[in-house]
Amino acid sequence: MKMKPEQLQQIKQLVRNVPDFPAKGIQFKDLTTVFKDADALRLVGQALAEPYRDKDVTKVVGIEARGFIGGSILATELGAGFVPLRKPGKLPAITIKKSYTKEYGVDTIEIHKDAITPDDVVLIHDDLLATGGTMLAAYELVQTMNPKKVYVNFICALKELGGLEKFPPEVEVTTLFDF
Ligand code: AMP
């Protein structure tokens, strides 16, 4: 279900801004204040899924940790499986990994080597797009597993950080709202 502009605005207003977290100068957009509201959580889940209902998505990849929340909802909404993309050392079986730079520091992500196959249509989800480093690394990592197609989506984006421009033009990216 597509959200009405006023519903979207209400949900955006639920996002809590936390200055100087986790480091000085960062305006942290805290989405737990959206997730704890039952109506907002349901509406966000449905709106996130809307553009992908006819895309035959078979796997939703959620980025640790906040991407697990929307990612799980998306997977059930779309009738797809869920695959976690995790911080190093957390996944128990054989993994492939990639390091990247983000708004505040350097990080590495890992995915199980057998999580995605060439038959899959993948939607990678995270809560928020900042510089785009995390999602670009996730996108490149998933692409090494040769799925049929990879889509990317977020609940929101910090537009001024220019994360969207990091992706090759052929990558379809959606967000519900921007800051
Ligand atoms: P980036 O790689 O710079 O796009 O950073 C995106 C990742 O870091 C996402 O997993 C976000 O949850 C988190 N993140 C980065 N900056 C912020 C911010 N200002 N507020 C909330 N989350 C952020």
PDB file of C-alpha atoms and ligand atoms in Angstrom:
ATOM      1  CA  MET A   1       0.000   0.000   0.000  1.00  0.00           C
ATOM      2  CA  LYS A   2       1.330   3.414  -1.003  1.00  0.00           C
ATOM      3  CA  MET A   3       1.485   5.906   1.853  1.00  0.00           C
ATOM      4  CA  LYS A   4      -0.360   9.231   1.627  1.00  0.00           C
ATOM      5  CA  PRO A   5       1.983  12.280   1.780  1.00  0.00           C
ATOM      6  CA  GLU A   6       0.558  13.263   5.188  1.00  0.00           C
ATOM      7  CA  GLN A   7       1.175   9.739   6.575  1.00  0.00           C
ATOM      8  CA  LEU A   8       4.735   9.873   5.281  1.00  0.00           C
ATOM      9  CA  GLN A   9       5.188  13.268   6.933  1.00  0.00           C
ATOM     10  CA  GLN A  10       3.863  11.906  10.247  1.00  0.00           C
ATOM     11  CA  ILE A  11       6.288   9.003  10.097  1.00  0.00           C
ATOM     12  CA  LYS A  12       9.194  11.295   9.270  1.00  0.00           C
ATOM     13  CA  GLN A  13       8.295  13.368  12.320  1.00  0.00           C
ATOM     14  CA  LEU A  14       8.551  10.270  14.516  1.00  0.00           C
ATOM     15  CA  VAL A  15      12.273   9.953  13.687  1.00  0.00           C
ATOM     16  CA  ARG A  16      14.305  11.166  16.666  1.00  0.00           C
ATOM     17  CA  ASN A  17      17.391  13.278  15.932  1.00  0.00           C
ATOM     18  CA  VAL A  18      20.225  12.563  18.375  1.00  0.00           C
ATOM     19  CA  PRO A  19      23.106  15.071  18.064  1.00  0.00           C
ATOM     20  CA  ASP A  20      26.712  13.900  18.488  1.00  0.00           C
ATOM     21  CA  PHE A  21      25.964  10.163  18.403  1.00  0.00           C
ATOM     22  CA  PRO A  22      27.993   7.977  18.040  1.00  0.00           C
ATOM     23  CA  ALA A  23      30.645  10.675  17.477  1.00  0.00           C
ATOM     24  CA  LYS A  24      30.793  14.459  17.732  1.00  0.00           C
ATOM     25  CA  GLY A  25      29.222  16.214  14.724  1.00  0.00           C
ATOM     26  CA  ILE A  26      26.968  13.294  13.674  1.00  0.00           C
ATOM     27  CA  GLN A  27      23.219  13.984  13.638  1.00  0.00           C
ATOM     28  CA  PHE A  28      21.989  10.471  14.317  1.00  0.00           C
ATOM     29  CA  LYS A  29      18.549   9.658  12.905  1.00  0.00           C
ATOM     30  CA  ASP A  30      17.062   7.258  15.443  1.00  0.00           C
ATOM     31  CA  LEU A  31      14.362   5.115  13.819  1.00  0.00           C
ATOM     32  CA  THR A  32      13.549   3.146  16.987  1.00  0.00           C
ATOM     33  CA  THR A  33      10.944   5.849  17.623  1.00  0.00           C
ATOM     34  CA  VAL A  34       9.274   4.836  14.344  1.00  0.00           C
ATOM     35  CA  PHE A  35       9.603   1.084  14.965  1.00  0.00           C
ATOM     36  CA  LYS A  36       8.042   1.250  18.433  1.00  0.00           C
ATOM     37  CA  ASP A  37       4.831   2.779  17.003  1.00  0.00           C
ATOM     38  CA  ALA A  38       2.627  -0.119  15.833  1.00  0.00           C
ATOM     39  CA  ASP A  39       0.811   1.846  13.100  1.00  0.00           C
ATOM     40  CA  ALA A  40       4.002   3.445  11.810  1.00  0.00           C
ATOM     41  CA  LEU A  41       5.800   0.089  11.730  1.00  0.00           C
ATOM     42  CA  ARG A  42       2.989  -1.522   9.721  1.00  0.00           C
ATOM     43  CA  LEU A  43       2.737   1.410   7.291  1.00  0.00           C
ATOM     44  CA  VAL A  44       6.490   1.549   6.766  1.00  0.00           C
ATOM     45  CA  GLY A  45       6.638  -2.190   6.075  1.00  0.00           C
ATOM     46  CA  GLN A  46       3.849  -1.991   3.506  1.00  0.00           C
ATOM     47  CA  ALA A  47       5.237   1.140   1.838  1.00  0.00           C
ATOM     48  CA  LEU A  48       8.742  -0.341   1.629  1.00  0.00           C
ATOM     49  CA  ALA A  49       7.372  -3.455  -0.089  1.00  0.00           C
ATOM     50  CA  GLU A  50       5.087  -1.605  -2.533  1.00  0.00           C
ATOM     51  CA  PRO A  51       7.549  -0.990  -5.430  1.00  0.00           C
ATOM     52  CA  TYR A  52       8.725  -4.634  -5.341  1.00  0.00           C
ATOM     53  CA  ARG A  53       5.448  -6.569  -5.257  1.00  0.00           C
ATOM     54  CA  ASP A  54       5.689  -7.477  -8.954  1.00  0.00           C
ATOM     55  CA  LYS A  55       9.471  -7.945  -9.044  1.00  0.00           C
ATOM     56  CA  ASP A  56       9.643 -11.633  -8.035  1.00  0.00           C
ATOM     57  CA  VAL A  57      12.113 -10.928  -5.243  1.00  0.00           C
ATOM     58  CA  THR A  58      13.342 -14.244  -3.790  1.00  0.00           C
ATOM     59  CA  LYS A  59      15.779 -12.974  -1.121  1.00  0.00           C
ATOM     60  CA  VAL A  60      15.819  -9.854   1.024  1.00  0.00           C
ATOM     61  CA  VAL A  61      19.294  -9.087   2.366  1.00  0.00           C
ATOM     62  CA  GLY A  62      19.203  -7.026   5.583  1.00  0.00           C
ATOM     63  CA  ILE A  63      22.269  -5.098   6.761  1.00  0.00           C
ATOM     64  CA  GLU A  64      23.191  -5.492  10.463  1.00  0.00           C
ATOM     65  CA  ALA A  65      21.706  -4.338  12.614  1.00  0.00           C
ATOM     66  CA  ARG A  66      18.942  -1.857  11.870  1.00  0.00           C
ATOM     67  CA  GLY A  67      18.424  -3.317   8.384  1.00  0.00           C
ATOM     68  CA  PHE A  68      17.263  -6.569  10.005  1.00  0.00           C
ATOM     69  CA  ILE A  69      14.046  -4.917  11.167  1.00  0.00           C
ATOM     70  CA  GLY A  70      12.705  -3.577   7.875  1.00  0.00           C
ATOM     71  CA  GLY A  71      14.401  -6.438   6.013  1.00  0.00           C
ATOM     72  CA  SER A  72      12.445  -9.104   7.900  1.00  0.00           C
ATOM     73  CA  ILE A  73       9.175  -7.277   7.338  1.00  0.00           C
ATOM     74  CA  LEU A  74       9.998  -6.864   3.638  1.00  0.00           C
ATOM     75  CA  ALA A  75      10.778 -10.574   3.295  1.00  0.00           C
ATOM     76  CA  THR A  76       7.418 -11.624   4.744  1.00  0.00           C
ATOM     77  CA  GLU A  77       5.540  -8.929   2.753  1.00  0.00           C
ATOM     78  CA  LEU A  78       7.160 -10.110  -0.496  1.00  0.00           C
ATOM     79  CA  GLY A  79       7.096 -13.843   0.203  1.00  0.00           C
ATOM     80  CA  ALA A  80      10.905 -13.916   0.024  1.00  0.00           C
ATOM     81  CA  GLY A  81      13.603 -15.417   2.231  1.00  0.00           C
ATOM     82  CA  PHE A  82      15.739 -13.289   4.556  1.00  0.00           C
ATOM     83  CA  VAL A  83      19.557 -13.195   4.454  1.00  0.00           C
ATOM     84  CA  PRO A  84      21.590 -11.332   7.100  1.00  0.00           C
ATOM     85  CA  LEU A  85      24.628  -9.289   6.101  1.00  0.00           C
ATOM     86  CA  ARG A  86      26.636  -9.111   9.319  1.00  0.00           C
ATOM     87  CA  LYS A  87      29.629  -7.577  11.028  1.00  0.00           C
ATOM     88  CA  PRO A  88      32.797  -9.717  10.965  1.00  0.00           C
ATOM     89  CA  GLY A  89      32.941 -12.942  12.966  1.00  0.00           C
ATOM     90  CA  LYS A  90      29.204 -13.241  13.602  1.00  0.00           C
ATOM     91  CA  LEU A  91      28.141 -15.686  10.877  1.00  0.00           C
ATOM     92  CA  PRO A  92      28.923 -19.321  11.691  1.00  0.00           C
ATOM     93  CA  ALA A  93      29.489 -20.915   8.243  1.00  0.00           C
ATOM     94  CA  ILE A  94      31.774 -20.022   5.313  1.00  0.00           C
ATOM     95  CA  THR A  95      31.496 -16.339   4.400  1.00  0.00           C
ATOM     96  CA  ILE A  96      32.665 -13.798   1.862  1.00  0.00           C
ATOM     97  CA  LYS A  97      33.437 -10.270   3.081  1.00  0.00           C
ATOM     98  CA  LYS A  98      34.118  -6.673   2.066  1.00  0.00           C
ATOM     99  CA  SER A  99      35.515  -3.619   3.864  1.00  0.00           C
ATOM    100  CA  TYR A 100      34.231  -0.079   3.270  1.00  0.00           C
ATOM    101  CA  THR A 101      34.260   3.477   4.651  1.00  0.00           C
ATOM    102  CA  LYS A 102      31.164   4.964   6.281  1.00  0.00           C
ATOM    103  CA  GLU A 103      30.087   8.319   7.694  1.00  0.00           C
ATOM    104  CA  TYR A 104      31.905   7.558  10.944  1.00  0.00           C
ATOM    105  CA  GLY A 105      34.727   5.047  10.421  1.00  0.00           C
ATOM    106  CA  VAL A 106      35.741   1.908   8.527  1.00  0.00           C
ATOM    107  CA  ASP A 107      33.782  -1.347   8.702  1.00  0.00           C
ATOM    108  CA  THR A 108      33.565  -4.825   7.192  1.00  0.00           C
ATOM    109  CA  ILE A 109      30.474  -6.833   6.227  1.00  0.00           C
ATOM    110  CA  GLU A 110      30.103 -10.563   5.714  1.00  0.00           C
ATOM    111  CA  ILE A 111      27.529 -12.819   4.094  1.00  0.00           C
ATOM    112  CA  HIS A 112      27.263 -16.602   3.980  1.00  0.00           C
ATOM    113  CA  LYS A 113      28.835 -17.836   0.753  1.00  0.00           C
ATOM    114  CA  ASP A 114      25.822 -20.067  -0.002  1.00  0.00           C
ATOM    115  CA  ALA A 115      23.161 -17.469   0.893  1.00  0.00           C
ATOM    116  CA  ILE A 116      22.494 -16.237  -2.666  1.00  0.00           C
ATOM    117  CA  THR A 117      22.429 -18.248  -5.897  1.00  0.00           C
ATOM    118  CA  PRO A 118      22.241 -17.207  -9.587  1.00  0.00           C
ATOM    119  CA  ASP A 119      18.487 -17.955  -9.504  1.00  0.00           C
ATOM    120  CA  ASP A 120      17.829 -15.238  -6.943  1.00  0.00           C
ATOM    121  CA  VAL A 121      16.311 -11.787  -7.377  1.00  0.00           C
ATOM    122  CA  VAL A 122      17.693  -9.830  -4.436  1.00  0.00           C
ATOM    123  CA  LEU A 123      16.495  -6.757  -2.569  1.00  0.00           C
ATOM    124  CA  ILE A 124      19.117  -5.306  -0.208  1.00  0.00           C
ATOM    125  CA  HIS A 125      17.659  -3.247   2.615  1.00  0.00           C
ATOM    126  CA  ASP A 126      19.061  -0.880   5.226  1.00  0.00           C
ATOM    127  CA  ASP A 127      17.310   1.668   7.413  1.00  0.00           C
ATOM    128  CA  LEU A 128      19.250   4.729   6.317  1.00  0.00           C
ATOM    129  CA  LEU A 129      21.497   5.885   3.473  1.00  0.00           C
ATOM    130  CA  ALA A 130      24.264   8.238   4.640  1.00  0.00           C
ATOM    131  CA  THR A 131      27.458   8.299   2.519  1.00  0.00           C
ATOM    132  CA  GLY A 132      26.391   5.107   0.731  1.00  0.00           C
ATOM    133  CA  GLY A 133      29.591   3.224   1.636  1.00  0.00           C
ATOM    134  CA  THR A 134      27.763   0.446   3.486  1.00  0.00           C
ATOM    135  CA  MET A 135      25.189  -0.225   0.800  1.00  0.00           C
ATOM    136  CA  LEU A 136      27.668   0.029  -2.059  1.00  0.00           C
ATOM    137  CA  ALA A 137      29.857  -2.593  -0.335  1.00  0.00           C
ATOM    138  CA  ALA A 138      26.763  -4.753   0.245  1.00  0.00           C
ATOM    139  CA  TYR A 139      25.726  -4.338  -3.401  1.00  0.00           C
ATOM    140  CA  GLU A 140      29.189  -5.289  -4.688  1.00  0.00           C
ATOM    141  CA  LEU A 141      29.388  -8.258  -2.323  1.00  0.00           C
ATOM    142  CA  VAL A 142      25.977  -9.582  -3.396  1.00  0.00           C
ATOM    143  CA  GLN A 143      26.859  -9.032  -7.079  1.00  0.00           C
ATOM    144  CA  THR A 144      29.855 -11.390  -6.709  1.00  0.00           C
ATOM    145  CA  MET A 145      27.267 -14.158  -6.139  1.00  0.00           C
ATOM    146  CA  ASN A 146      25.770 -13.498  -9.607  1.00  0.00           C
ATOM    147  CA  PRO A 147      22.055 -13.160  -8.806  1.00  0.00           C
ATOM    148  CA  LYS A 148      19.623 -12.368 -11.663  1.00  0.00           C
ATOM    149  CA  LYS A 149      18.967  -8.851 -10.346  1.00  0.00           C
ATOM    150  CA  VAL A 150      19.774  -6.715  -7.293  1.00  0.00           C
ATOM    151  CA  TYR A 151      17.487  -3.945  -6.008  1.00  0.00           C
ATOM    152  CA  VAL A 152      18.345  -1.564  -3.171  1.00  0.00           C
ATOM    153  CA  ASN A 153      16.065   0.206  -0.712  1.00  0.00           C
ATOM    154  CA  PHE A 154      16.106   2.306   2.455  1.00  0.00           C
ATOM    155  CA  ILE A 155      13.541   3.825   4.763  1.00  0.00           C
ATOM    156  CA  CYS A 156      15.293   7.209   4.519  1.00  0.00           C
ATOM    157  CA  ALA A 157      18.334   9.008   3.114  1.00  0.00           C
ATOM    158  CA  LEU A 158      20.512  11.893   4.271  1.00  0.00           C
ATOM    159  CA  LYS A 159      20.341  13.558   0.877  1.00  0.00           C
ATOM    160  CA  GLU A 160      23.146  16.077   1.349  1.00  0.00           C
ATOM    161  CA  LEU A 161      25.730  13.319   1.861  1.00  0.00           C
ATOM    162  CA  GLY A 162      25.284  12.311  -1.797  1.00  0.00           C
ATOM    163  CA  GLY A 163      25.055   8.557  -1.154  1.00  0.00           C
ATOM    164  CA  LEU A 164      22.664   7.998  -4.044  1.00  0.00           C
ATOM    165  CA  GLU A 165      25.248   9.184  -6.568  1.00  0.00           C
ATOM    166  CA  LYS A 166      27.644   6.410  -5.479  1.00  0.00           C
ATOM    167  CA  PHE A 167      25.597   3.712  -7.203  1.00  0.00           C
ATOM    168  CA  PRO A 168      25.991   2.842 -10.885  1.00  0.00           C
ATOM    169  CA  PRO A 169      23.050   4.273 -12.888  1.00  0.00           C
ATOM    170  CA  GLU A 170      21.573   0.816 -13.559  1.00  0.00           C
ATOM    171  CA  VAL A 171      20.950   0.214  -9.834  1.00  0.00           C
ATOM    172  CA  GLU A 172      17.323   0.886  -8.874  1.00  0.00           C
ATOM    173  CA  VAL A 173      17.236   2.527  -5.449  1.00  0.00           C
ATOM    174  CA  THR A 174      14.107   3.557  -3.512  1.00  0.00           C
ATOM    175  CA  THR A 175      13.653   5.481  -0.257  1.00  0.00           C
ATOM    176  CA  LEU A 176      10.449   6.472   1.569  1.00  0.00           C
ATOM    177  CA  PHE A 177      11.652   9.929   2.604  1.00  0.00           C
ATOM    178  CA  ASP A 178      14.760  12.127   2.808  1.00  0.00           C
ATOM    179  CA  PHE A 179      16.386  14.439   5.334  1.00  0.00           C
TER     180      PHE A 179
HETATM  181  P1  AMP B   1      26.744   4.952   5.130  1.00  0.00           P
HETATM  182  O1  AMP B   1      27.593   3.764   4.805  1.00  0.00           O
HETATM  183  O2  AMP B   1      27.554   6.175   5.387  1.00  0.00           O
HETATM  184  O3  AMP B   1      25.665   5.152   4.099  1.00  0.00           O
HETATM  185  O4  AMP B   1      26.055   4.656   6.529  1.00  0.00           O
HETATM  186  C1  AMP B   1      24.889   3.919   6.588  1.00  0.00           C
HETATM  187  C2  AMP B   1      24.849   3.024   7.786  1.00  0.00           C
HETATM  188  O5  AMP B   1      25.261   3.691   8.974  1.00  0.00           O
HETATM  189  C3  AMP B   1      23.440   2.584   8.034  1.00  0.00           C
HETATM  190  O6  AMP B   1      23.488   1.264   8.523  1.00  0.00           O
HETATM  191  C4  AMP B   1      22.911   3.532   9.072  1.00  0.00           C
HETATM  192  O7  AMP B   1      22.101   2.856   9.984  1.00  0.00           O
HETATM  193  C5  AMP B   1      24.159   4.075   9.752  1.00  0.00           C
HETATM  194  N1  AMP B   1      24.201   5.542   9.809  1.00  0.00           N
HETATM  195  C6  AMP B   1      25.126   6.343   9.250  1.00  0.00           C
HETATM  196  N2  AMP B   1      24.921   7.627   9.512  1.00  0.00           N
HETATM  197  C7  AMP B   1      23.802   7.670  10.243  1.00  0.00           C
HETATM  198  C8  AMP B   1      23.040   8.736  10.819  1.00  0.00           C
HETATM  199  N3  AMP B   1      23.410  10.007  10.689  1.00  0.00           N
HETATM  200  N4  AMP B   1      21.932   8.415  11.510  1.00  0.00           N
HETATM  201  C9  AMP B   1      21.554   7.117  11.627  1.00  0.00           C
HETATM  202  N5  AMP B   1      22.222   6.081  11.129  1.00  0.00           N
HETATM  203  C10 AMP B   1      23.340   6.339  10.444  1.00  0.00           C
END
